[in-house]
């Protein structure tokens, strides 16, 4: 519980940075670890629709990051 509290406080502080869109993009990295630990502990393999959904979420985060980079250049 203490570890989760520390992580939650750290993420909240990170979102207060000047570039919260970067933090939001990397916040989705938990999906990789969810697949890994799901397989390690439960031998669970994600089905096609789960992988498609995770890919769409990751693509959305990367699109936000790319749009922000393009807006800075303009």
PDB file of C-alpha atoms in Angstrom:
ATOM      1  CA  UNK A   1       0.000   0.000   0.000  1.00  0.00           C
ATOM      2  CA  UNK A   2       2.874   2.366   0.810  1.00  0.00           C
ATOM      3  CA  UNK A   3       4.495   1.652  -2.561  1.00  0.00           C
ATOM      4  CA  UNK A   4       1.257   2.318  -4.433  1.00  0.00           C
ATOM      5  CA  UNK A   5       0.775   5.547  -2.498  1.00  0.00           C
ATOM      6  CA  UNK A   6       4.314   6.641  -3.368  1.00  0.00           C
ATOM      7  CA  UNK A   7       3.818   5.878  -7.055  1.00  0.00           C
ATOM      8  CA  UNK A   8       0.489   7.723  -7.130  1.00  0.00           C
ATOM      9  CA  UNK A   9       2.045  10.799  -5.535  1.00  0.00           C
ATOM     10  CA  UNK A  10       4.988  10.624  -7.951  1.00  0.00           C
ATOM     11  CA  UNK A  11       2.703  10.422 -10.980  1.00  0.00           C
ATOM     12  CA  UNK A  12       0.598  13.326  -9.702  1.00  0.00           C
ATOM     13  CA  UNK A  13       3.752  15.429  -9.290  1.00  0.00           C
ATOM     14  CA  UNK A  14       4.946  14.417 -12.766  1.00  0.00           C
ATOM     15  CA  UNK A  15       1.680  15.590 -14.326  1.00  0.00           C
ATOM     16  CA  UNK A  16       2.362  19.024 -12.843  1.00  0.00           C
ATOM     17  CA  UNK A  17       5.465  19.318 -15.026  1.00  0.00           C
ATOM     18  CA  UNK A  18       5.542  21.666 -18.026  1.00  0.00           C
ATOM     19  CA  UNK A  19       4.989  18.715 -20.404  1.00  0.00           C
ATOM     20  CA  UNK A  20       2.191  16.503 -19.067  1.00  0.00           C
ATOM     21  CA  UNK A  21       1.573  14.989 -22.516  1.00  0.00           C
ATOM     22  CA  UNK A  22       4.978  13.295 -22.323  1.00  0.00           C
ATOM     23  CA  UNK A  23       4.127  11.843 -18.917  1.00  0.00           C
ATOM     24  CA  UNK A  24       0.755  10.642 -20.202  1.00  0.00           C
ATOM     25  CA  UNK A  25       2.423   8.860 -23.117  1.00  0.00           C
ATOM     26  CA  UNK A  26       4.833   6.995 -20.874  1.00  0.00           C
ATOM     27  CA  UNK A  27       2.067   6.292 -18.385  1.00  0.00           C
ATOM     28  CA  UNK A  28       0.764   3.711 -20.865  1.00  0.00           C
ATOM     29  CA  UNK A  29       3.935   1.621 -20.487  1.00  0.00           C
ATOM     30  CA  UNK A  30       2.102  -0.296 -17.786  1.00  0.00           C
ATOM     31  CA  UNK A  31       0.361  -2.230 -20.559  1.00  0.00           C
ATOM     32  CA  UNK A  32       3.619  -3.956 -21.481  1.00  0.00           C
ATOM     33  CA  UNK A  33       4.161  -4.973 -17.876  1.00  0.00           C
ATOM     34  CA  UNK A  34       0.544  -6.093 -17.550  1.00  0.00           C
ATOM     35  CA  UNK A  35       1.049  -8.553 -20.409  1.00  0.00           C
ATOM     36  CA  UNK A  36       4.342  -9.762 -18.976  1.00  0.00           C
ATOM     37  CA  UNK A  37       3.178 -10.276 -15.388  1.00  0.00           C
ATOM     38  CA  UNK A  38      -0.143 -11.725 -16.541  1.00  0.00           C
ATOM     39  CA  UNK A  39       1.788 -14.375 -18.409  1.00  0.00           C
ATOM     40  CA  UNK A  40       4.322 -14.975 -15.624  1.00  0.00           C
ATOM     41  CA  UNK A  41       1.795 -15.358 -12.818  1.00  0.00           C
ATOM     42  CA  UNK A  42      -1.310 -16.659 -14.566  1.00  0.00           C
ATOM     43  CA  UNK A  43      -0.070 -18.012 -17.930  1.00  0.00           C
ATOM     44  CA  UNK A  44      -2.549 -15.611 -19.491  1.00  0.00           C
ATOM     45  CA  UNK A  45      -2.018 -14.739 -23.145  1.00  0.00           C
ATOM     46  CA  UNK A  46      -3.939 -11.733 -24.471  1.00  0.00           C
ATOM     47  CA  UNK A  47      -6.327 -12.428 -27.321  1.00  0.00           C
ATOM     48  CA  UNK A  48      -6.426 -10.525 -30.597  1.00  0.00           C
ATOM     49  CA  UNK A  49      -8.993  -7.940 -29.475  1.00  0.00           C
ATOM     50  CA  UNK A  50      -7.038  -7.160 -26.333  1.00  0.00           C
ATOM     51  CA  UNK A  51      -3.900  -6.560 -28.376  1.00  0.00           C
ATOM     52  CA  UNK A  52      -5.838  -4.414 -30.864  1.00  0.00           C
ATOM     53  CA  UNK A  53      -7.245  -2.309 -28.034  1.00  0.00           C
ATOM     54  CA  UNK A  54      -3.864  -1.890 -26.410  1.00  0.00           C
ATOM     55  CA  UNK A  55      -2.378  -0.899 -29.757  1.00  0.00           C
ATOM     56  CA  UNK A  56      -5.072   1.738 -30.259  1.00  0.00           C
ATOM     57  CA  UNK A  57      -4.428   3.181 -26.801  1.00  0.00           C
ATOM     58  CA  UNK A  58      -0.683   3.295 -27.433  1.00  0.00           C
ATOM     59  CA  UNK A  59      -1.183   4.824 -30.892  1.00  0.00           C
ATOM     60  CA  UNK A  60      -3.389   7.525 -29.385  1.00  0.00           C
ATOM     61  CA  UNK A  61      -0.700   8.394 -26.863  1.00  0.00           C
ATOM     62  CA  UNK A  62       1.941   8.562 -29.585  1.00  0.00           C
ATOM     63  CA  UNK A  63      -0.348  10.720 -31.742  1.00  0.00           C
ATOM     64  CA  UNK A  64      -0.731  13.214 -28.908  1.00  0.00           C
ATOM     65  CA  UNK A  65       3.027  13.280 -28.452  1.00  0.00           C
ATOM     66  CA  UNK A  66       3.603  13.783 -32.194  1.00  0.00           C
ATOM     67  CA  UNK A  67       0.977  16.523 -32.404  1.00  0.00           C
ATOM     68  CA  UNK A  68       2.600  18.335 -29.510  1.00  0.00           C
ATOM     69  CA  UNK A  69       6.028  18.091 -31.154  1.00  0.00           C
ATOM     70  CA  UNK A  70       4.584  19.460 -34.416  1.00  0.00           C
ATOM     71  CA  UNK A  71       2.903  22.330 -32.558  1.00  0.00           C
ATOM     72  CA  UNK A  72       6.216  23.280 -30.930  1.00  0.00           C
ATOM     73  CA  UNK A  73       7.975  23.397 -34.286  1.00  0.00           C
ATOM     74  CA  UNK A  74       5.295  25.675 -35.753  1.00  0.00           C
TER      75      UNK A  74
END
